[in-house]
Amino acid sequence: MISIEEALHTIQDQEFTSAPITSTVSDSLGSYLAQEIYAPFDIPSFDNSAMDGYAVCGVGKSYTVIGEIAAGDTGMHQLKPGEAMRIFTGGRTPINCTAVVMQEKTKVNGQVLELEEEITEGKNIRRKGEELAKGQLVFEKGHAISPGTIGLLNSIGRVNVDVFEKPTVRIIATGDELVKPGSELKEGQIYASNGETISGALKSYGFACKEHIQIQDDYPSILQGIKNCLDSSDVLLLSGGISVGEYDFVKKALEENGVEEVFYKVFQKPGKPLFFGRKENKCVFGLPGNPASSLTCFYVYVLPLLQKMAGGHGTGLRRVFIPLQHSFEMKSDRPSFLKAHLSGKEVSILDGQGSSMIHSMANGNALVYLKRPASLEKGDLVECLLF
Ligand code: AMP
Ligand code: MG
């Protein structure tokens, strides 16, 4: 059995050859850039107005309004001292524009403009290149594409961008007791939830589940199911059957399929019977069947690995230190990820920490990571992984 830190380092040490592909900018959300991006021109590319108001020439109190400039007007207008033009946000400022005066600070009577404030030279003019200069490095290779990134790529006119290909992920849920929601449930059976939970988690971090299948606890079926999925996946996630019970066939079936164990069992709660293995460039996780364990292991171990495979740094969930809302007795000798809810500036550890209990995961938005037994007081800082 290895420690959480050893397991995380092992994940970080995995090396992959991610292939760059060309993606449209609109499909690139959640991918990592496989190229550096430089500004192809100054941004903004022309001086323009930051306000709806009046572009004025010279410093004074009264001007003659000679025309109007709307956003998108491509003409180049010119002012002489004492002249002004009505201008709208984003409109190109005219030659000899001293400043733009916001309309709320003006009075207009016919063509006569009176100002209610002093002119400050350059005020309300967004200067060419003030955001980014032509040739400036905008994004490094490996940058994670966010909605803001897409916005900037659009504003420099990009249609396509080189990104690293995201891994193809398949999920196999194992268990004789599992019934798909929508079917009749007999006494002794449960509705399967892990497959769709993990699919949802994949989606929420910009990945996708290519296929999700369910297999009975039957060795030949599991053996064949793993073979079929492994051939066409970069990452295979299995749920259940990885513990030490009579019907836990996953580990043996993985070995039989040529998957080499990298680690098995982590000294943690929940999620002790976690398996991680590799077959060449492919990665396999045997996630524990208990729903909270399975999702916790996804957040802590699978997510950083996927991010690395996709060309990112594999930082996983954001970690922050937050004060506890209440005192808490941490009794387990195993380092624990506790389902918690962060609200405002404090975090509270939720009831229902059992590894089979998913309601606290559903109501929570963080895992509190406690490394050792301790009597914690309200206000003590605890490490939180935010999801
Ligand atoms: P296992 O790891 O296969 O021994 O399963 C541990 C516990 O998790 C058992 O109570 C299973 O019924 C439950 N479990 C396994 N797979 C799933 C699943 N896909 N959805 C919900 N619960 C599951
Ligand atoms: Mg099982």
Tab-separated table of C-alpha atoms in Angstrom, residues 326-328 338-341 348-354 357-364:
chain	number	residue	atom	x	y	z
A	326	HIS	CA	-17.150	24.058	13.270
A	327	SER	CA	-14.946	21.915	15.486
A	328	PHE	CA	-14.217	18.445	14.106
A	338	LEU	CA	-14.038	14.400	3.568
A	339	LYS	CA	-17.053	15.588	1.649
A	340	ALA	CA	-17.617	19.211	2.541
A	341	HIS	CA	-19.463	22.366	1.654
A	348	SER	CA	-18.181	22.651	6.836
A	349	ILE	CA	-17.651	18.908	6.806
A	350	LEU	CA	-20.909	17.203	5.882
A	351	ASP	CA	-22.763	14.365	7.582
A	352	GLY	CA	-22.683	11.047	5.743
A	353	GLN	CA	-18.998	10.350	5.159
A	354	GLY	CA	-19.534	6.640	4.400
A	357	MET	CA	-22.894	7.597	0.504
A	358	ILE	CA	-23.261	9.809	-2.515
A	359	HIS	CA	-25.723	12.371	-1.094
A	360	SER	CA	-22.941	14.282	0.677
A	361	MET	CA	-21.016	14.341	-2.593
A	362	ALA	CA	-24.131	15.633	-4.328
A	363	ASN	CA	-24.622	18.382	-1.736
A	364	GLY	CA	-20.952	19.243	-1.376
